[in-house]
Short mmCIF file of C-alpha atoms in Angstrom, two decimals:
data_model
loop_
_atom_site.label_atom_id
_atom_site.label_comp_id
_atom_site.label_asym_id
_atom_site.label_seq_id
_atom_site.Cartn_x
_atom_site.Cartn_y
_atom_site.Cartn_z
CA GLU A 1 6.79 -20.06 16.05
CA LEU A 2 3.16 -21.35 15.73
CA GLN A 3 3.67 -24.43 18.08
CA TYR A 4 5.24 -22.10 20.47
CA SER A 5 2.45 -19.72 20.11
CA LEU A 6 -0.29 -22.49 20.92
CA GLN A 7 1.82 -23.39 24.04
CA GLU A 8 1.72 -19.99 25.53
CA PHE A 9 -1.22 -17.83 24.21
CA PRO A 10 -4.99 -18.70 24.54
CA VAL A 11 -5.63 -17.27 20.83
CA THR A 12 -3.17 -17.67 18.35
CA GLY A 13 -3.87 -15.52 14.88
CA VAL A 14 -2.28 -16.47 11.59
CA VAL A 15 -2.63 -13.91 9.14
CA GLY A 16 -1.69 -13.42 5.51
CA PRO A 17 -3.26 -13.16 1.96
CA ARG A 18 -5.58 -15.44 0.62
CA GLN A 19 -4.38 -18.64 -0.97
CA ILE A 20 -1.15 -18.36 1.02
CA GLY A 21 -1.37 -21.74 2.57
CA LYS A 22 -2.71 -20.72 6.50
CA THR A 23 -5.42 -23.38 6.21
CA THR A 24 -2.87 -26.03 5.08
CA LEU A 25 -0.28 -25.30 7.95
CA VAL A 26 -2.76 -25.30 10.54
CA LYS A 27 -4.41 -28.27 9.48
CA ASN A 28 -0.85 -30.24 9.38
CA LEU A 29 0.04 -28.84 12.82
CA ASP A 30 0.64 -31.66 15.62
CA LEU A 31 -1.77 -30.44 18.05
CA SER A 32 -1.68 -31.59 21.80
CA LYS A 33 -5.41 -31.95 21.94
CA PRO A 34 -8.48 -32.48 19.22
CA ALA A 35 -8.99 -29.90 16.80
CA LEU A 36 -12.27 -28.36 15.62
CA TYR A 37 -12.10 -26.69 12.30
CA LEU A 38 -14.80 -24.08 11.29
CA ASP A 39 -14.74 -22.22 7.72
CA LEU A 40 -16.65 -19.30 8.18
CA GLU A 41 -17.24 -18.90 4.55
CA ARG A 42 -19.21 -22.52 4.58
CA ASN A 43 -22.89 -22.26 5.34
CA SER A 44 -22.98 -25.31 7.11
CA ASP A 45 -20.01 -24.29 9.81
CA ILE A 46 -21.78 -21.09 9.93
CA ASN A 47 -25.11 -22.24 11.11
CA LYS A 48 -23.47 -23.99 13.66
CA LEU A 49 -22.55 -20.92 15.40
CA ALA A 50 -26.06 -19.43 15.57
CA ASP A 51 -25.38 -19.47 19.09
CA PRO A 52 -21.59 -19.02 19.32
CA GLU A 53 -21.23 -18.87 22.97
CA LEU A 54 -22.95 -22.08 23.43
CA PHE A 55 -21.51 -24.08 20.69
CA LEU A 56 -18.04 -22.99 21.58
CA SER A 57 -18.51 -23.51 25.05
CA LEU A 58 -19.40 -27.34 24.46
CA HIS A 59 -15.73 -27.80 22.82
CA THR A 60 -13.74 -26.43 25.98
CA GLY A 61 -11.28 -29.16 25.41
CA LYS A 62 -10.41 -28.67 21.82
CA THR A 63 -8.32 -26.57 20.01
CA ILE A 64 -11.02 -24.28 17.83
CA ILE A 65 -9.95 -23.30 14.61
CA LEU A 66 -11.75 -20.38 12.97
CA ASP A 67 -10.82 -20.00 9.35
CA GLU A 68 -11.49 -16.61 7.38
CA ILE A 69 -12.30 -14.77 10.65
CA GLN A 70 -12.72 -11.42 8.84
CA GLN A 71 -16.21 -12.86 7.57
CA LYS A 72 -17.37 -12.92 11.26
CA PRO A 73 -15.71 -9.93 13.23
CA GLU A 74 -18.51 -10.40 15.82
CA LEU A 75 -17.06 -13.23 17.17
CA PHE A 76 -14.23 -11.60 18.85
CA PRO A 77 -15.77 -10.14 22.03
CA ILE A 78 -17.18 -13.82 22.66
CA LEU A 79 -13.85 -15.24 22.00
CA ARG A 80 -12.55 -12.60 24.65
CA SER A 81 -15.28 -13.76 27.22
CA LEU A 82 -14.64 -17.45 26.92
CA VAL A 83 -10.72 -16.84 26.96
CA ASP A 84 -11.23 -14.68 30.26
CA GLU A 85 -13.10 -17.61 31.80
CA ASN A 86 -10.52 -20.07 30.85
CA LYS A 87 -7.13 -19.10 29.67
CA GLN A 88 -5.94 -22.32 28.98
CA PRO A 89 -3.31 -22.01 25.88
CA GLY A 90 -4.19 -23.17 22.55
CA ARG A 91 -7.61 -22.62 22.95
CA PHE A 92 -8.42 -20.85 19.42
CA VAL A 93 -6.61 -20.27 16.14
CA VAL A 94 -8.14 -17.54 14.11
CA LEU A 95 -7.05 -17.41 10.38
CA GLY A 96 -7.27 -14.21 8.58
CA SER A 97 -6.65 -12.62 5.19
CA ALA A 98 -6.52 -9.17 6.47
CA SER A 99 -4.23 -7.59 9.06
CA PRO A 100 -4.82 -6.88 12.65
CA GLN A 101 -5.12 -3.38 12.00
CA LEU A 102 -8.21 -3.76 9.54
CA LEU A 103 -9.63 -6.31 11.98
CA ARG A 104 -10.04 -3.36 14.71
CA GLN A 105 -12.44 -5.66 16.45
CA SER A 106 -9.91 -8.12 17.21
CA SER A 107 -7.18 -5.99 18.33
CA GLU A 108 -9.74 -4.21 20.52
CA SER A 109 -11.25 -7.32 21.79
CA LEU A 110 -8.38 -9.72 22.10
CA ALA A 111 -5.65 -7.32 23.30
CA GLY A 112 -3.05 -9.30 25.55
CA ARG A 113 -5.08 -12.55 24.90
CA ILE A 114 -4.00 -13.07 21.31
CA ASN A 115 -0.54 -13.49 19.38
CA TYR A 116 -0.24 -12.70 15.82
CA LEU A 117 1.90 -14.44 13.19
CA GLU A 118 2.37 -13.66 9.63
CA LEU A 119 2.40 -16.18 6.92
CA PHE A 120 4.70 -15.21 3.77
CA PRO A 121 4.58 -16.54 0.45
CA LEU A 122 7.23 -19.37 0.13
CA ASN A 123 10.72 -18.40 1.12
CA VAL A 124 13.83 -19.84 -1.12
CA LEU A 125 14.98 -21.62 2.50
CA GLU A 126 11.51 -23.78 2.49
CA ALA A 127 10.95 -24.43 -1.18
CA GLU A 128 13.82 -26.65 -1.98
CA SER A 129 12.05 -27.90 -5.00
CA ILE A 130 11.89 -24.84 -6.75
CA LEU A 131 14.55 -23.01 -8.55
CA LEU A 132 15.24 -19.39 -7.39
CA ASN A 133 14.68 -18.01 -10.94
CA ASP A 134 11.26 -19.68 -10.80
CA LEU A 135 10.30 -18.61 -7.25
CA TRP A 136 11.10 -15.06 -8.35
CA LEU A 137 9.17 -15.21 -11.75
CA PHE A 138 6.21 -17.28 -10.73
CA GLY A 139 6.17 -16.02 -7.09
CA GLY A 140 5.67 -17.37 -3.92
CA TYR A 141 2.17 -18.58 -3.49
CA PRO A 142 2.07 -22.17 -3.16
CA ASP A 143 -0.40 -23.50 -5.89
CA PRO A 144 1.18 -21.58 -8.94
CA ALA A 145 4.76 -21.97 -7.29
CA LEU A 146 4.64 -25.79 -6.91
CA SER A 147 2.73 -26.03 -10.32
CA GLY A 148 5.57 -25.35 -12.85
CA LYS A 149 2.99 -24.87 -15.33
CA PRO A 150 2.92 -21.32 -16.89
CA LYS A 151 -0.39 -21.56 -18.56
CA PHE A 152 -2.04 -22.63 -15.06
CA ILE A 153 0.13 -19.79 -13.35
CA GLN A 154 -1.33 -17.02 -15.68
CA SER A 155 -4.85 -18.47 -14.88
CA TRP A 156 -4.53 -18.72 -11.41
CA TYR A 157 -3.19 -15.06 -11.13
CA ARG A 158 -5.78 -13.92 -13.44
CA SER A 159 -8.58 -15.70 -11.17
CA PHE A 160 -6.84 -14.24 -7.89
CA VAL A 161 -6.45 -10.85 -8.69
CA GLN A 162 -10.36 -10.54 -10.00
CA SER A 163 -11.46 -12.33 -7.12
CA TYR A 164 -9.80 -9.67 -4.84
CA ILE A 165 -10.87 -6.76 -6.95
CA GLN A 166 -14.58 -8.15 -7.29
CA ARG A 167 -15.00 -9.63 -3.92
CA ASP A 168 -12.44 -9.29 -1.07
CA LEU A 169 -11.28 -5.78 -1.25
CA PRO A 170 -14.96 -4.49 -1.28
CA MET A 171 -15.83 -6.96 1.70
CA TYR A 172 -13.12 -5.27 3.79
CA GLY A 173 -14.72 -2.05 3.63
CA LEU A 174 -12.65 -0.64 0.20
CA PRO A 175 -15.12 1.80 -1.46
CA ALA A 176 -13.42 2.01 -4.95
CA GLU A 177 -15.12 0.61 -8.09
CA PRO A 178 -13.48 -2.55 -9.47
CA VAL A 179 -12.52 -0.81 -12.69
CA VAL A 180 -10.56 1.90 -10.42
CA THR A 181 -8.96 -0.91 -8.33
CA ASN A 182 -7.51 -2.50 -11.23
CA ARG A 183 -6.26 0.39 -12.83
CA LEU A 184 -4.73 1.27 -9.23
CA LEU A 185 -2.99 -2.05 -9.24
CA GLN A 186 -1.53 -1.41 -12.87
CA MET A 187 -0.14 1.60 -11.94
CA ILE A 188 1.49 0.34 -8.81
CA ALA A 189 2.92 -2.28 -10.74
CA SER A 190 4.47 0.22 -13.14
CA GLU A 191 5.97 2.17 -10.12
CA ASN A 192 6.93 -0.98 -8.22
CA GLY A 193 10.05 -0.06 -6.08
CA GLY A 194 9.68 3.45 -6.46
CA ALA A 195 9.08 5.97 -4.06
CA MET A 196 5.49 6.72 -3.39
CA ASN A 197 3.77 9.69 -4.58
CA TYR A 198 0.45 10.13 -3.89
CA SER A 199 -0.26 13.16 -6.18
CA THR A 200 0.66 11.26 -9.32
CA PHE A 201 -1.60 8.30 -8.52
CA ALA A 202 -4.58 10.99 -7.68
CA LYS A 203 -4.18 13.07 -10.92
CA SER A 204 -4.17 10.11 -13.05
CA LEU A 205 -7.16 8.58 -11.32
CA SER A 206 -8.88 11.86 -11.07
CA LEU A 207 -9.28 11.45 -7.17
CA SER A 208 -8.07 13.09 -4.22
CA VAL A 209 -4.93 12.46 -2.58
CA PRO A 210 -6.78 11.15 0.84
CA THR A 211 -8.72 8.87 -1.36
CA ILE A 212 -5.57 7.28 -2.92
CA LYS A 213 -4.15 6.95 0.47
CA THR A 214 -7.21 5.02 1.64
CA TYR A 215 -7.17 2.67 -1.23
CA ILE A 216 -3.69 2.01 -1.17
CA GLY A 217 -4.15 1.38 2.63
CA PHE A 218 -6.70 -1.31 2.09
CA LEU A 219 -4.31 -2.94 -0.43
CA ALA A 220 -1.36 -2.97 2.34
CA SER A 221 -3.93 -4.24 4.81
CA ALA A 222 -4.78 -7.39 2.74
CA TYR A 223 -1.23 -8.12 2.19
CA LEU A 224 -1.00 -7.19 -1.41
CA VAL A 225 1.40 -4.42 -1.47
CA SER A 226 4.06 -3.14 1.28
CA PHE A 227 5.93 -0.13 2.05
CA LEU A 228 9.81 0.11 2.96
CA LYS A 229 10.23 3.32 5.13
CA PRO A 230 13.05 5.69 4.75
CA TRP A 231 15.60 6.28 7.44
CA TYR A 232 15.98 9.67 8.22
CA VAL A 233 17.20 11.46 11.56
CA ASN A 234 17.96 15.01 12.16
CA SER A 235 21.02 15.90 10.22
CA LYS A 236 22.38 18.43 7.81
CA LYS A 237 21.83 16.24 4.99
CA ARG A 238 18.76 16.50 2.63
CA LEU A 239 17.01 13.02 2.93
CA VAL A 240 14.40 11.57 0.71
CA LYS A 241 11.54 10.81 3.01
CA SER A 242 8.97 9.14 0.89
CA PRO A 243 8.32 5.38 1.35
CA LYS A 244 8.82 2.92 -1.46
CA ILE A 245 5.77 0.72 -2.48
CA TYR A 246 6.38 -2.87 -3.65
CA PHE A 247 4.27 -5.61 -4.33
CA ARG A 248 4.71 -8.43 -1.73
CA ASP A 249 4.69 -11.41 -4.44
CA THR A 250 6.40 -11.01 -7.47
CA GLY A 251 4.29 -13.51 -9.38
CA MET A 252 1.42 -10.98 -8.92
CA LEU A 253 3.50 -8.29 -9.82
CA HIS A 254 4.67 -10.07 -13.24
CA TYR A 255 1.15 -11.15 -14.02
CA LEU A 256 -0.11 -7.21 -13.89
CA LEU A 257 3.21 -6.28 -16.04
CA GLY A 258 2.35 -8.97 -18.59
CA ILE A 259 5.39 -10.90 -17.80
CA ASN A 260 5.11 -14.57 -18.41
CA THR A 261 8.56 -16.17 -19.19
CA TYR A 262 12.24 -15.56 -17.81
CA ASP A 263 13.45 -13.98 -20.95
CA GLN A 264 10.59 -11.46 -20.94
CA LEU A 265 11.61 -10.74 -17.27
CA LEU A 266 15.06 -10.02 -18.18
CA GLY A 267 13.95 -7.74 -20.81
CA ASN A 268 11.49 -5.57 -19.16
CA ILE A 269 12.64 -2.24 -17.54
CA ALA A 270 11.07 -3.25 -14.23
CA VAL A 271 13.51 -6.28 -13.67
CA GLY A 272 15.78 -4.23 -11.20
CA ASN A 273 13.06 -3.26 -8.93
CA SER A 274 11.52 -6.62 -9.24
CA TRP A 275 14.58 -8.30 -8.14
CA GLU A 276 14.84 -5.77 -5.39
CA GLY A 277 11.35 -6.37 -4.07
CA PHE A 278 11.80 -10.04 -4.10
CA VAL A 279 14.96 -9.91 -2.32
CA ILE A 280 13.52 -7.55 0.67
CA HIS A 281 10.56 -9.98 1.13
CA GLN A 282 12.71 -12.84 1.09
CA ILE A 283 14.67 -11.28 3.88
CA GLN A 284 11.35 -10.03 5.65
CA ALA A 285 10.08 -13.75 5.99
CA VAL A 286 12.77 -14.99 8.01
CA LEU A 287 13.54 -12.19 10.32
CA PRO A 288 11.83 -11.71 13.67
CA PRO A 289 8.72 -9.34 13.50
CA ASP A 290 10.09 -6.86 15.68
CA ASP A 291 12.97 -6.17 13.41
CA GLU A 292 12.60 -2.96 11.41
CA LEU A 293 13.36 -2.48 7.89
CA PHE A 294 14.54 1.01 6.02
CA TYR A 295 16.22 2.19 2.78
CA TYR A 296 18.38 5.20 2.85
CA ARG A 297 18.76 7.95 0.23
CA THR A 298 20.03 11.54 0.39
CA GLN A 299 19.27 14.14 -2.38
CA ASP A 300 23.02 14.02 -3.53
CA GLY A 301 22.71 10.33 -4.01
CA ALA A 302 24.08 8.43 -1.31
CA GLU A 303 21.78 5.41 -0.66
CA ILE A 304 21.71 1.85 0.72
CA ASP A 305 18.93 -0.32 -0.57
CA LEU A 306 18.02 -2.14 2.50
CA LEU A 307 18.92 -1.79 6.51
CA ILE A 308 17.54 -4.00 9.07
CA ARG A 309 17.58 -2.47 12.67
CA ARG A 310 17.19 -4.74 15.75
CA ASN A 311 17.07 -3.21 19.15
CA ASN A 312 18.10 0.00 18.14
CA LYS A 313 21.26 -1.31 16.48
CA TRP A 314 22.13 -2.05 12.72
CA LEU A 315 21.89 -5.68 12.15
CA ALA A 316 22.74 -5.26 8.54
CA ALA A 317 22.83 -3.04 5.60
CA ILE A 318 22.20 -4.50 2.12
CA GLU A 319 22.60 -3.63 -1.53
CA ILE A 320 20.69 -5.45 -3.79
CA LYS A 321 22.20 -6.20 -7.15
CA MET A 322 20.72 -8.33 -10.20
CA THR A 323 23.89 -9.34 -11.67
CA ASN A 324 26.68 -11.65 -10.90
CA SER A 325 29.26 -9.25 -11.43
CA PRO A 326 28.27 -6.25 -8.70
CA SER A 327 30.07 -3.02 -8.01
CA VAL A 328 29.25 -0.33 -5.45
CA SER A 329 28.79 2.99 -6.17
CA LYS A 330 30.62 5.97 -4.56
CA GLY A 331 27.07 7.06 -3.10
CA THR A 332 26.80 3.83 -1.38
CA TYR A 333 30.20 4.18 0.22
CA ILE A 334 29.21 7.46 1.67
CA ALA A 335 26.03 6.01 2.89
CA VAL A 336 27.94 3.61 4.81
CA GLN A 337 30.00 6.29 6.37
CA ASP A 338 26.92 8.45 7.18
CA LEU A 339 25.46 5.59 9.11
CA ASN A 340 28.67 3.98 10.32
CA ILE A 341 27.89 0.51 8.91
CA GLU A 342 30.54 -1.95 9.90
CA THR A 343 29.93 -4.40 7.00
CA LEU A 344 27.82 -3.70 3.53
CA HIS A 345 26.31 -6.90 1.96
CA VAL A 346 25.93 -6.91 -1.60
CA VAL A 347 23.11 -9.77 -2.26
CA THR A 348 22.99 -11.23 -5.76
CA PRO A 349 21.46 -14.10 -7.49
CA SER A 350 24.60 -16.04 -7.42
CA SER A 351 25.93 -18.63 -5.12
CA ASP A 352 29.45 -16.92 -4.73
CA THR A 353 30.59 -15.27 -1.62
CA TYR A 354 33.71 -12.93 -1.53
CA PRO A 355 34.93 -9.60 -0.42
CA LEU A 356 34.46 -6.80 -2.68
CA GLY A 357 36.38 -4.21 -0.91
CA LYS A 358 36.91 -3.08 2.73
CA ASN A 359 34.03 -4.33 4.74
CA VAL A 360 31.98 -5.10 1.65
CA ILE A 361 31.05 -8.65 0.93
CA VAL A 362 29.21 -10.08 -1.89
CA ILE A 363 26.86 -12.87 -1.05
CA GLY A 364 24.18 -14.99 -2.80
CA LEU A 365 20.46 -14.65 -1.71
CA GLU A 366 20.47 -17.91 -0.36
CA ASP A 367 23.55 -17.92 1.80
CA PHE A 368 22.48 -14.46 2.91
CA LEU A 369 19.09 -15.74 4.15
CA ARG A 370 20.64 -18.65 6.15
CA LYS A 371 23.21 -16.34 7.34
CA ILE A 372 20.59 -13.71 8.65
CA PHE A 373 18.09 -16.27 9.81
CA ASP A 374 20.88 -17.91 12.08
CA HIS A 375 21.92 -14.68 13.54
#
């Protein structure tokens, strides 16, 4: 996707949380022309951009990589001007640790000129040297995931979380005090996979609901948490309409919950929702960005954990089970009928694939990812 974008768009944006591997990915690209890399957190590189238009104009024949672009959003209008003069593909690659929505100047200045790609934590299909359970337990950030050292992993996440709380989130504009941000992260961890209730969070932190929405919006824009929207249409059924909230990386979730080992994870009340969030984000990582993800639940108990919609049609319906001997509830069968689902996939940690009932297939996570990726 990145190689294609460089061949078609004058500016390509690669976004994702810090330490996810954006710089490593881009530095290892086989580019068609020389590359110039600038780290916008390094003073020596920032000094080169004292007159950015002049400096960048001197390197027209190169692919210019601007890392941590959120540090210098004033560059976006200059990039627009340079691109409008020369719309040659692959001129600029910008790397950012915040969403395009947070980088408003980029979306306004480079509309129609930039193609954004999101880099996810390591996926089962690409992390062949890492056991599935380890990837779930320790998360998909490359440094901790590839280390295999529990003590280092704990230290890494401690530093990572503190850096976001103390430096990165305030830099993005989050007005919360670090102690409040820390408490909010702990609360979200305890509610991971649950329907979002802003009032409960606001009451616990003695803040207003609009303030909590703003704070959590910043966490989402920094790629730390995500929402799974409910599917609802005009019907006579009473549907749940609150989004679910998940940590995007289970390693960070488990650090905040004090979970260090696989045995601790299996014995924790959060294990089911942790597995559910892990599966959802593993699936999302292999889907095209235009696919939409939902869950479905009625007040009467009919529910499906994950629905994937492509081109206004159901691509897949998934129940997520943390067991090798799954069963499907009556409520799920009702939901399948409600939505006219052709086939229900029950995704488990196992590697077995077999029919569980009429139009119901049990399938392991890795096999399902291969199936949906090839679809």
